[in-house]
Short mmCIF file of C-alpha atoms and ligand atoms in Angstrom, two decimals:
data_model
loop_
_atom_site.label_atom_id
_atom_site.label_comp_id
_atom_site.label_asym_id
_atom_site.label_seq_id
_atom_site.Cartn_x
_atom_site.Cartn_y
_atom_site.Cartn_z
CA MET Y 1 -0.05 0.03 -0.02
CA THR Y 2 1.33 3.21 -0.90
CA SER Y 3 1.71 6.08 1.73
CA SER Y 4 -0.89 7.97 -0.42
CA SER Y 5 -3.50 5.32 0.50
CA ASP Y 6 -2.23 4.92 4.01
CA ASN Y 7 -3.23 8.90 4.20
CA ARG Y 8 -6.58 8.05 2.88
CA ALA Y 9 -7.13 5.57 5.10
CA ARG Y 10 -6.16 7.66 8.00
CA ARG Y 11 -8.63 10.47 6.65
CA ALA Y 12 -11.77 8.50 6.45
CA HIS Y 13 -11.20 6.95 9.93
CA PRO Y 14 -9.29 9.43 11.55
CA THR Y 15 -9.16 8.73 15.35
CA ARG Y 16 -10.61 5.57 16.25
CA ALA Y 17 -7.80 2.61 16.40
CA ARG Y 18 -9.71 -0.78 16.02
CA ARG Y 19 -8.41 -4.54 17.06
CA VAL Y 20 -8.14 -6.58 13.77
CA VAL Y 21 -7.29 -10.15 13.59
CA VAL Y 22 -5.88 -10.85 10.24
CA GLY Y 23 -5.90 -14.30 9.28
CA VAL Y 24 -3.77 -16.02 6.58
CA SER Y 25 -4.59 -19.14 4.70
CA GLY Y 26 -2.85 -21.23 2.47
CA SER Y 27 -2.62 -19.37 -0.69
CA ILE Y 28 0.25 -18.36 -2.50
CA ALA Y 29 -1.12 -14.60 -2.29
CA ALA Y 30 -0.09 -15.05 1.58
CA TYR Y 31 3.12 -13.45 0.23
CA LYS Y 32 0.62 -9.96 0.29
CA ALA Y 33 -0.68 -10.56 3.43
CA PRO Y 34 2.38 -8.38 4.98
CA SER Y 35 1.34 -5.37 3.27
CA VAL Y 36 -1.91 -5.61 4.23
CA ILE Y 37 -0.74 -6.03 7.86
CA ARG Y 38 1.42 -3.22 7.57
CA SER Y 39 -0.79 -1.01 6.17
CA LEU Y 40 -3.62 -1.81 8.80
CA ARG Y 41 -0.97 -1.00 11.48
CA ALA Y 42 0.17 2.23 9.56
CA ALA Y 43 -3.41 3.45 9.57
CA GLY Y 44 -3.25 3.21 13.50
CA HIS Y 45 -4.98 -0.16 13.93
CA GLU Y 46 -3.82 -3.07 16.45
CA VAL Y 47 -3.07 -6.18 14.78
CA ARG Y 48 -3.05 -9.66 15.67
CA THR Y 49 -1.99 -12.20 12.95
CA VAL Y 50 -3.39 -15.82 12.82
CA PRO Y 51 -1.69 -17.83 9.96
CA THR Y 52 -3.28 -21.30 9.39
CA PRO Y 53 -0.45 -24.03 9.23
CA ALA Y 54 -0.76 -24.25 5.15
CA ALA Y 55 -0.20 -20.58 5.15
CA LEU Y 56 3.09 -20.98 6.98
CA ARG Y 57 4.26 -22.99 4.21
CA PHE Y 58 3.95 -20.24 1.79
CA ILE Y 59 5.40 -17.27 4.41
CA GLY Y 60 7.27 -17.75 7.35
CA ALA Y 61 5.92 -17.13 11.02
CA PRO Y 62 8.98 -14.77 11.54
CA ALA Y 63 7.91 -12.27 8.73
CA LEU Y 64 4.41 -12.31 9.71
CA ALA Y 65 5.49 -11.43 13.35
CA ALA Y 66 7.91 -9.05 12.31
CA VAL Y 67 5.05 -7.00 10.49
CA THR Y 68 2.52 -7.50 13.12
CA GLY Y 69 4.99 -6.59 15.90
CA ALA Y 70 4.06 -9.54 17.94
CA PRO Y 71 4.61 -13.45 17.89
CA VAL Y 72 1.77 -15.14 15.53
CA GLN Y 73 0.16 -18.52 16.56
CA SER Y 74 -1.43 -20.80 14.17
CA GLY Y 75 -2.74 -23.93 16.23
CA VAL Y 76 -4.80 -24.50 19.25
CA PHE Y 77 -2.56 -26.68 21.07
CA GLU Y 78 0.39 -24.28 21.51
CA ASP Y 79 -0.98 -22.85 24.86
CA PRO Y 80 -4.00 -24.60 25.67
CA ALA Y 81 -4.63 -22.77 29.04
CA ALA Y 82 -4.54 -19.52 27.29
CA VAL Y 83 -7.82 -20.82 25.06
CA ALA Y 84 -6.47 -18.58 22.28
CA HIS Y 85 -9.61 -19.06 19.83
CA VAL Y 86 -12.00 -17.51 22.50
CA GLU Y 87 -9.39 -14.98 23.71
CA THR Y 88 -8.71 -13.96 20.29
CA GLY Y 89 -12.12 -14.19 18.91
CA GLU Y 90 -13.16 -11.88 22.03
CA TRP Y 91 -10.42 -9.60 21.31
CA ALA Y 92 -11.08 -8.63 17.54
CA GLU Y 93 -13.39 -5.92 16.43
CA LEU Y 94 -12.91 -7.18 12.83
CA VAL Y 95 -11.47 -10.58 11.67
CA LEU Y 96 -9.97 -9.92 8.08
CA VAL Y 97 -8.89 -13.34 6.49
CA ALA Y 98 -6.66 -12.20 3.30
CA PRO Y 99 -5.91 -14.48 1.50
CA ALA Y 100 -9.03 -16.67 2.10
CA SER Y 101 -8.14 -20.21 0.10
CA ALA Y 102 -10.58 -22.72 -1.26
CA ASP Y 103 -9.93 -24.96 1.77
CA LEU Y 104 -10.47 -21.86 4.12
CA LEU Y 105 -13.66 -20.84 2.83
CA ALA Y 106 -14.84 -24.50 2.86
CA ARG Y 107 -13.88 -25.29 6.46
CA ALA Y 108 -15.30 -21.98 7.47
CA ALA Y 109 -18.64 -22.59 5.87
CA ALA Y 110 -18.67 -26.09 7.28
CA GLY Y 111 -17.98 -24.55 10.88
CA ARG Y 112 -14.92 -26.53 11.30
CA ALA Y 113 -12.36 -25.76 13.91
CA ASP Y 114 -9.14 -27.36 13.18
CA ASP Y 115 -6.97 -24.61 13.42
CA LEU Y 116 -6.50 -21.59 15.47
CA LEU Y 117 -8.25 -19.23 12.41
CA THR Y 118 -11.29 -21.63 11.78
CA ALA Y 119 -11.75 -21.86 15.97
CA THR Y 120 -11.79 -18.32 16.11
CA LEU Y 121 -14.17 -17.37 13.32
CA LEU Y 122 -16.59 -19.50 15.22
CA THR Y 123 -15.91 -17.92 18.57
CA THR Y 124 -15.89 -14.29 17.45
CA THR Y 125 -19.01 -12.05 17.42
CA ALA Y 126 -17.03 -9.43 14.91
CA PRO Y 127 -17.58 -8.60 11.50
CA VAL Y 128 -15.60 -10.83 9.46
CA VAL Y 129 -14.16 -9.77 5.73
CA MET Y 130 -12.69 -12.67 3.68
CA ALA Y 131 -10.61 -11.74 0.48
CA PRO Y 132 -10.39 -14.93 -1.50
CA ALA Y 133 -7.88 -16.09 -3.89
CA MET Y 134 -7.29 -19.38 -5.70
CA HIS Y 135 -7.45 -20.57 -9.29
CA THR Y 136 -10.50 -19.74 -11.40
CA GLN Y 137 -11.55 -23.31 -11.60
CA MET Y 138 -11.29 -23.33 -7.99
CA TRP Y 139 -13.45 -20.01 -7.47
CA ASN Y 140 -15.90 -21.25 -9.98
CA HIS Y 141 -16.51 -24.78 -8.82
CA PRO Y 142 -19.94 -25.38 -7.36
CA ALA Y 143 -18.71 -26.12 -4.13
CA THR Y 144 -16.74 -23.15 -3.61
CA ARG Y 145 -19.87 -20.92 -4.92
CA GLU Y 146 -22.13 -22.81 -2.46
CA ASN Y 147 -19.54 -21.81 0.33
CA VAL Y 148 -19.18 -18.48 -0.48
CA ALA Y 149 -23.18 -18.15 -0.71
CA THR Y 150 -23.52 -19.71 2.88
CA LEU Y 151 -20.99 -17.49 4.41
CA ARG Y 152 -22.46 -14.35 3.07
CA ARG Y 153 -25.83 -15.52 4.14
CA ARG Y 154 -24.34 -15.65 7.46
CA GLY Y 155 -23.16 -12.17 7.03
CA VAL Y 156 -19.54 -12.62 6.20
CA THR Y 157 -18.17 -9.84 3.81
CA ILE Y 158 -16.70 -11.68 0.67
CA ILE Y 159 -14.51 -9.44 -1.49
CA ASP Y 160 -14.88 -10.87 -4.84
CA PRO Y 161 -11.59 -11.66 -6.31
CA ASP Y 162 -9.80 -9.53 -8.95
CA SER Y 163 -8.97 -10.94 -12.67
CA GLY Y 164 -5.73 -11.31 -14.33
CA PRO Y 165 -2.73 -13.59 -14.16
CA LEU Y 166 -2.76 -16.27 -12.05
CA THR Y 167 0.44 -18.40 -10.72
CA GLY Y 168 1.67 -20.82 -13.26
CA THR Y 169 -0.01 -20.36 -16.98
CA GLY Y 170 -3.44 -19.38 -15.61
CA TYR Y 171 -5.42 -16.04 -16.45
CA GLY Y 172 -8.67 -15.39 -14.82
CA ALA Y 173 -10.81 -14.34 -11.73
CA GLY Y 174 -9.07 -15.50 -8.59
CA ARG Y 175 -6.58 -13.17 -7.83
CA LEU Y 176 -6.20 -11.27 -4.58
CA PRO Y 177 -7.25 -7.65 -4.84
CA GLU Y 178 -4.57 -5.18 -4.28
CA PRO Y 179 -3.94 -4.66 -0.54
CA GLU Y 180 -4.96 -1.11 -0.71
CA GLN Y 181 -8.24 -2.23 -1.74
CA ILE Y 182 -8.73 -4.82 0.97
CA ILE Y 183 -7.63 -2.29 3.31
CA ALA Y 184 -10.36 0.21 2.16
CA ARG Y 185 -12.87 -2.21 2.19
CA ALA Y 186 -11.91 -3.51 5.85
CA LEU Y 187 -11.67 -0.06 6.75
CA SER Y 188 -15.18 0.86 5.66
CA VAL Y 189 -16.36 -1.94 7.36
CA LEU Y 190 -14.72 -0.75 10.82
CA ALA Y 191 -16.21 2.56 10.21
CA ASP Y 192 -19.72 1.86 9.83
CA GLY Y 193 -20.23 -1.66 10.39
CA SER Y 194 -21.04 -1.97 6.66
CA SER Y 195 -20.27 -5.38 6.67
CA ASN Y 196 -23.61 -6.08 8.05
CA GLY Y 197 -24.68 -3.37 5.37
CA ASP Y 198 -27.11 -5.32 2.83
CA LEU Y 199 -24.73 -5.05 -0.09
CA ALA Y 200 -21.81 -6.35 1.69
CA GLY Y 201 -20.09 -8.74 -0.38
CA ARG Y 202 -21.63 -7.24 -3.46
CA HIS Y 203 -19.79 -5.60 -6.27
CA ILE Y 204 -21.84 -2.86 -7.93
CA VAL Y 205 -20.57 -1.37 -11.28
CA VAL Y 206 -21.84 2.35 -11.98
CA SER Y 207 -21.04 4.47 -15.01
CA ALA Y 208 -21.38 8.22 -14.89
CA GLY Y 209 -20.65 11.63 -17.05
CA GLY Y 210 -21.01 12.44 -20.38
CA THR Y 211 -18.81 10.54 -23.03
CA ARG Y 212 -16.82 12.87 -25.81
CA GLU Y 213 -16.61 11.68 -29.07
CA PRO Y 214 -13.62 12.86 -31.09
CA LEU Y 215 -13.80 14.93 -34.18
CA ASP Y 216 -10.01 15.67 -34.31
CA PRO Y 217 -7.16 16.25 -31.54
CA VAL Y 218 -9.10 19.41 -30.04
CA ARG Y 219 -12.71 19.07 -30.92
CA TYR Y 220 -15.48 16.29 -29.57
CA LEU Y 221 -19.17 15.99 -29.62
CA GLY Y 222 -20.43 15.89 -26.02
CA ASN Y 223 -23.32 16.35 -23.78
CA ARG Y 224 -24.36 18.15 -20.45
CA SER Y 225 -24.01 15.22 -18.44
CA SER Y 226 -22.44 16.45 -15.00
CA GLY Y 227 -21.98 12.73 -13.69
CA ARG Y 228 -23.55 13.81 -10.32
CA GLN Y 229 -26.30 11.22 -10.20
CA GLY Y 230 -23.88 8.27 -10.99
CA GLY Y 231 -21.86 9.41 -8.44
CA ALA Y 232 -24.46 9.65 -5.75
CA VAL Y 233 -25.34 6.30 -6.63
CA ALA Y 234 -21.57 4.75 -6.44
CA ALA Y 235 -21.66 6.49 -2.76
CA ALA Y 236 -24.99 5.07 -1.61
CA ALA Y 237 -23.97 1.60 -2.89
CA ALA Y 238 -20.36 2.09 -0.99
CA ALA Y 239 -22.42 3.41 2.13
CA ARG Y 240 -24.45 -0.22 1.96
CA GLY Y 241 -21.28 -2.08 2.00
CA ALA Y 242 -20.81 -3.04 -1.52
CA ARG Y 243 -17.62 -2.90 -3.32
CA VAL Y 244 -18.04 -0.32 -6.11
CA THR Y 245 -16.37 0.60 -9.43
CA LEU Y 246 -17.51 3.69 -11.08
CA VAL Y 247 -16.48 3.74 -14.72
CA SER Y 248 -16.34 7.53 -15.19
CA ALA Y 249 -16.66 9.30 -18.23
CA HIS Y 250 -16.29 13.46 -18.11
CA VAL Y 251 -17.86 14.47 -15.08
CA GLU Y 252 -17.85 17.90 -13.21
CA SER Y 253 -14.83 18.48 -11.31
CA ASN Y 254 -15.83 17.88 -7.83
CA VAL Y 255 -17.67 14.60 -8.13
CA LEU Y 256 -14.64 12.21 -7.84
CA ASP Y 257 -13.70 14.11 -5.23
CA GLU Y 258 -16.47 13.51 -2.95
CA LEU Y 259 -16.53 9.89 -3.36
CA PRO Y 260 -15.82 7.60 -0.46
CA PRO Y 261 -12.63 6.04 -0.61
CA GLN Y 262 -13.57 2.44 -1.36
CA VAL Y 263 -15.10 3.46 -4.62
CA GLN Y 264 -12.52 2.54 -7.31
CA VAL Y 265 -12.74 4.55 -10.31
CA VAL Y 266 -11.82 4.11 -13.93
CA ALA Y 267 -11.58 7.14 -15.96
CA VAL Y 268 -12.87 6.77 -19.57
CA SER Y 269 -13.48 9.36 -22.45
CA THR Y 270 -15.46 7.67 -25.52
CA ALA Y 271 -18.61 5.85 -25.91
CA LEU Y 272 -16.37 2.42 -26.77
CA GLN Y 273 -13.92 3.01 -24.22
CA LEU Y 274 -16.74 3.22 -21.68
CA ARG Y 275 -18.26 -0.01 -23.01
CA ASP Y 276 -14.76 -1.77 -22.64
CA ALA Y 277 -14.56 -0.51 -19.04
CA VAL Y 278 -17.85 -1.34 -18.18
CA ARG Y 279 -18.24 -4.99 -19.60
CA ALA Y 280 -14.53 -5.67 -18.06
CA ALA Y 281 -15.87 -4.67 -14.38
CA ALA Y 282 -19.24 -6.34 -15.14
CA ALA Y 283 -17.41 -9.58 -15.32
CA ASP Y 284 -17.79 -10.48 -11.48
CA ALA Y 285 -20.42 -7.61 -10.76
CA ASP Y 286 -23.71 -8.03 -9.08
CA ALA Y 287 -25.39 -5.24 -10.80
CA VAL Y 288 -24.34 -2.54 -13.34
CA VAL Y 289 -25.87 0.93 -13.17
CA MET Y 290 -25.71 3.01 -16.38
CA ALA Y 291 -25.93 6.53 -15.23
CA ALA Y 292 -23.44 7.70 -17.98
CA ALA Y 293 -24.93 9.96 -20.79
CA VAL Y 294 -23.57 7.73 -23.66
CA ALA Y 295 -23.34 9.43 -27.01
CA ASP Y 296 -25.46 7.46 -29.10
CA TYR Y 297 -23.34 8.24 -32.62
CA ARG Y 298 -19.67 9.28 -33.04
CA PRO Y 299 -18.02 10.79 -36.17
CA ALA Y 300 -17.22 8.22 -38.49
CA ASP Y 301 -13.73 9.92 -39.20
CA VAL Y 302 -11.38 11.27 -36.67
CA ALA Y 303 -8.78 13.26 -38.01
CA GLY Y 304 -5.56 13.02 -36.68
CA PHE Y 305 -4.65 16.71 -36.81
CA LYS Y 306 -6.87 19.75 -36.09
CA LEU Y 307 -9.18 20.64 -38.93
CA LYS Y 308 -9.14 23.91 -40.46
CA LYS Y 309 -12.14 25.61 -41.27
CA ARG Y 310 -11.45 25.83 -45.06
CA LEU Y 311 -10.17 22.16 -45.41
CA LEU Y 312 -13.26 20.97 -43.64
CA ASP Y 313 -15.12 20.85 -46.79
CA THR Y 314 -13.70 23.36 -49.81
CA SER Y 315 -17.04 24.08 -50.92
CA VAL Y 316 -17.74 26.16 -47.94
CA ARG Y 317 -18.36 29.97 -48.70
CA PRO Y 318 -17.05 32.41 -46.05
CA ASP Y 319 -20.38 33.92 -45.71
CA GLU Y 320 -21.72 33.79 -42.00
CA GLY Y 321 -24.88 31.45 -41.87
CA ALA Y 322 -23.91 29.29 -44.71
CA ALA Y 323 -24.35 26.10 -44.54
CA GLY Y 324 -20.98 24.47 -43.15
CA PRO Y 325 -19.54 20.80 -43.52
CA THR Y 326 -21.53 17.93 -42.73
CA ILE Y 327 -20.04 15.66 -40.33
CA THR Y 328 -21.04 11.80 -41.09
CA LEU Y 329 -22.03 9.86 -37.84
CA VAL Y 330 -21.88 6.15 -36.89
CA GLU Y 331 -23.84 4.78 -34.43
CA ASN Y 332 -22.47 3.66 -31.05
CA PRO Y 333 -23.11 0.13 -29.31
CA ASP Y 334 -26.01 0.46 -26.72
CA ILE Y 335 -24.22 -0.73 -23.83
CA LEU Y 336 -27.06 -0.99 -21.56
CA ALA Y 337 -29.02 -3.21 -24.11
CA GLU Y 338 -25.91 -5.25 -24.98
CA LEU Y 339 -25.65 -5.91 -21.09
CA VAL Y 340 -29.05 -7.43 -20.86
CA THR Y 341 -28.59 -9.39 -24.32
CA ASP Y 342 -25.26 -10.40 -23.90
CA PRO Y 343 -24.27 -10.42 -20.01
CA PRO Y 344 -20.51 -10.20 -19.15
CA ARG Y 345 -20.60 -12.07 -15.99
CA ARG Y 346 -18.00 -14.82 -16.17
CA ASP Y 347 -20.09 -17.40 -14.03
CA ASP Y 348 -23.42 -18.46 -14.10
CA ARG Y 349 -24.97 -15.68 -11.68
CA THR Y 350 -26.91 -12.83 -13.43
CA VAL Y 351 -26.24 -9.46 -13.45
CA LEU Y 352 -28.77 -7.03 -12.52
CA VAL Y 353 -28.87 -4.37 -15.19
CA VAL Y 354 -30.39 -0.91 -14.25
CA GLY Y 355 -30.62 2.18 -16.59
CA PHE Y 356 -31.62 5.88 -16.44
CA ALA Y 357 -33.49 7.52 -19.20
CA ALA Y 358 -33.31 11.32 -19.42
CA GLU Y 359 -36.39 12.33 -21.28
CA THR Y 360 -38.12 15.85 -22.29
CA GLY Y 361 -41.43 14.48 -23.64
CA ASP Y 362 -42.37 15.85 -27.11
CA ALA Y 363 -45.53 15.96 -29.39
CA HIS Y 364 -45.55 11.97 -29.45
CA GLY Y 365 -45.63 11.43 -25.99
CA ASP Y 366 -44.75 12.65 -22.23
CA VAL Y 367 -41.80 11.74 -20.26
CA LEU Y 368 -43.55 8.64 -18.97
CA ALA Y 369 -44.76 7.62 -22.20
CA HIS Y 370 -41.48 7.77 -23.91
CA GLY Y 371 -39.72 5.89 -20.70
CA VAL Y 372 -42.08 2.83 -21.03
CA VAL Y 373 -41.07 2.60 -24.64
CA LYS Y 374 -37.69 2.74 -23.79
CA ALA Y 375 -37.77 0.22 -20.62
CA ARG Y 376 -39.38 -2.35 -23.16
CA ARG Y 377 -36.92 -1.72 -25.85
CA LYS Y 378 -33.85 -1.76 -23.86
CA GLY Y 379 -35.00 -4.72 -21.39
CA ALA Y 380 -33.10 -3.64 -18.49
CA ASP Y 381 -34.33 -5.01 -14.95
CA LEU Y 382 -34.91 -1.23 -13.75
CA LEU Y 383 -35.14 1.85 -15.73
CA ALA Y 384 -34.99 5.10 -13.75
CA VAL Y 385 -36.78 7.48 -15.95
CA ASN Y 386 -36.40 11.28 -15.04
CA ALA Y 387 -37.44 14.81 -16.87
CA VAL Y 388 -34.56 16.76 -17.97
CA GLY Y 389 -34.22 20.53 -19.56
CA ALA Y 390 -32.79 23.37 -19.26
CA ASP Y 391 -33.34 23.99 -15.51
CA ARG Y 392 -33.77 20.37 -14.33
CA GLY Y 393 -31.77 17.08 -14.45
CA PHE Y 394 -28.53 18.39 -15.11
CA GLY Y 395 -25.92 19.60 -12.50
CA ASP Y 396 -26.27 19.96 -8.60
CA VAL Y 397 -30.26 20.20 -8.78
CA PRO Y 398 -32.68 18.06 -7.18
CA ASN Y 399 -34.07 15.09 -9.17
CA ALA Y 400 -37.38 12.92 -9.52
CA VAL Y 401 -37.54 9.54 -11.13
CA VAL Y 402 -40.28 6.96 -12.23
CA VAL Y 403 -38.59 3.33 -11.93
CA LEU Y 404 -39.88 1.01 -14.54
CA ASP Y 405 -39.14 -2.52 -14.88
CA ALA Y 406 -38.43 -4.50 -18.33
CA SER Y 407 -42.30 -4.56 -19.30
CA GLY Y 408 -42.56 -0.42 -18.52
CA GLN Y 409 -44.52 -1.39 -15.07
CA GLU Y 410 -43.86 1.21 -12.70
CA VAL Y 411 -42.02 -0.29 -9.60
CA ALA Y 412 -41.43 2.70 -7.54
CA ARG Y 413 -41.01 6.57 -7.51
CA ALA Y 414 -38.30 8.61 -6.00
CA GLN Y 415 -37.40 12.31 -5.66
CA GLY Y 416 -35.15 14.90 -3.69
CA THR Y 417 -31.65 15.28 -3.89
CA LYS Y 418 -29.32 13.11 -6.27
CA ARG Y 419 -28.10 11.24 -3.12
CA GLU Y 420 -31.41 10.71 -2.00
CA VAL Y 421 -32.62 9.36 -5.52
CA ALA Y 422 -29.47 7.24 -5.48
CA ASP Y 423 -30.46 5.90 -1.82
CA ALA Y 424 -33.99 4.72 -3.04
CA LEU Y 425 -32.43 3.06 -6.47
CA VAL Y 426 -29.85 1.28 -4.40
CA ALA Y 427 -32.47 0.05 -1.90
CA LEU Y 428 -34.37 -1.37 -4.80
CA ILE Y 429 -31.33 -2.84 -6.32
CA SER Y 430 -30.23 -4.53 -2.77
CA ASP Y 431 -34.07 -5.81 -2.79
CA ARG Y 432 -33.63 -7.40 -5.97
CA LEU Y 433 -30.50 -8.89 -5.42
CA ARG Y 434 -31.79 -10.55 -2.05
CA SER Y 435 -34.62 -11.91 -3.75
CA SER Y 436 -32.63 -13.64 -6.49
CA MET Y 437 -30.48 -14.93 -4.11
CA ASP Y 438 -33.31 -16.40 -2.10
CA ARG Y 439 -34.46 -18.26 -5.57
CA GLN Y 440 -30.89 -19.83 -6.17
O1 C5P H 501 -31.48 5.85 -25.13
P1 C5P H 501 -31.21 6.70 -24.09
O2 C5P H 501 -29.62 7.08 -24.36
O3 C5P H 501 -32.03 7.44 -23.56
O4 C5P H 501 -30.70 5.47 -22.72
C1 C5P H 501 -30.43 5.97 -21.80
C2 C5P H 501 -29.84 4.59 -21.03
O5 C5P H 501 -29.20 3.83 -21.97
C3 C5P H 501 -28.78 5.28 -19.93
O6 C5P H 501 -28.84 4.15 -18.76
C4 C5P H 501 -27.40 5.14 -20.86
O7 C5P H 501 -26.35 5.11 -19.84
C5 C5P H 501 -27.86 3.89 -21.46
N1 C5P H 501 -27.08 3.88 -22.99
C6 C5P H 501 -26.05 3.06 -23.33
N2 C5P H 501 -25.47 3.00 -24.33
C7 C5P H 501 -25.95 4.06 -25.17
C8 C5P H 501 -26.80 4.99 -24.93
C9 C5P H 501 -27.42 4.86 -23.83
O8 C5P H 501 -25.82 2.19 -22.59
N3 C5P H 501 -24.97 4.10 -26.60
#
């Protein structure tokens, strides 16, 4: 973890030092555990480290003891009179297992107590956060999926692993997230008890802002989206314990500054970049909220140099008001509709797809009538329809939405600040995710 993320951690949780048990299990990613421990201590927290016997085959007890600043214990038989599992479980204000191997997840789900870490998991009443790391095949195996679902049902926060190169030649989901992400998540749990938040263990992807479609290196076609509604949805989801990825197109200057530290921001510019970033992040997401104003079209040709007025079209006459050059546009993909028809999630779980529809109403129908048509056409699970115009919808102004389902049926209404609208929408998302889990 870098010193800037240490600082971020301190800023978010300035005073309260907490007691954290860091469990380390037998995965090659155990070599990252010292960074997690060091960062927690740098943020002012007290740490006790409990490696499993398998973890100690990957990383030595002296290294863990050195970064912890205290001896580490792995079994329950070293000093039975001390009843270490009960003492450690009661001492903890948070238990963070990083990495959590497939075997550790299985033993925890089964309620086994064959080492100090699993025994501590049974005695503690503190929130538990686990960061799994394993090969993709193991992560996707039905046994692991069931163990993860069981632990989540019991209130354990399970951080979805990252995708990328794995040990050996493998590539895919299963990497331990960067220590700073684990720390940010663990600290958010410490700060507001959000492991008990109803989105704990969930990954929500939000897009925000307006895309810019370049004409040449200095000009673009853009729109007036401020990114405020998307930023508010990201903050609302994080407040309920979700891991949040915000794919940010162009947003007003302070939107990103106001986000909680645990929101991961991916910056993009064009619709095509936004599509790639959303689909990549959605591969392990539970829900995608498309709040970005995506350009429907982009210029067919992008000049590699600044276009000159007279070079655009030699037939242009110099008279003011005369017809100008013609820009040929090609259609961009509809990212939202594509998420429905071609879901990017890598395993067999479904992604909840949520869109926004900014409407003005016209001679063919009012805002809601257009919204209903759009809901049916796009097929998103939820579509928040709002009225926009010169003085409403854009920027730091109140918002009002009618939420429709894929058949165009009204599900809910919300109005107020963008954060209040975001809170209502995120509550709906949480309900939908919970009921889909109950059906599984
Ligand atoms: O059709 P319209 O642009 O009004 O639809 C708005 C919804 O569709 C928003 O959720 C927006 O993010 C999404 N959208 C998209 N790809 C496009 C255009 C819009 O995902 N090319």
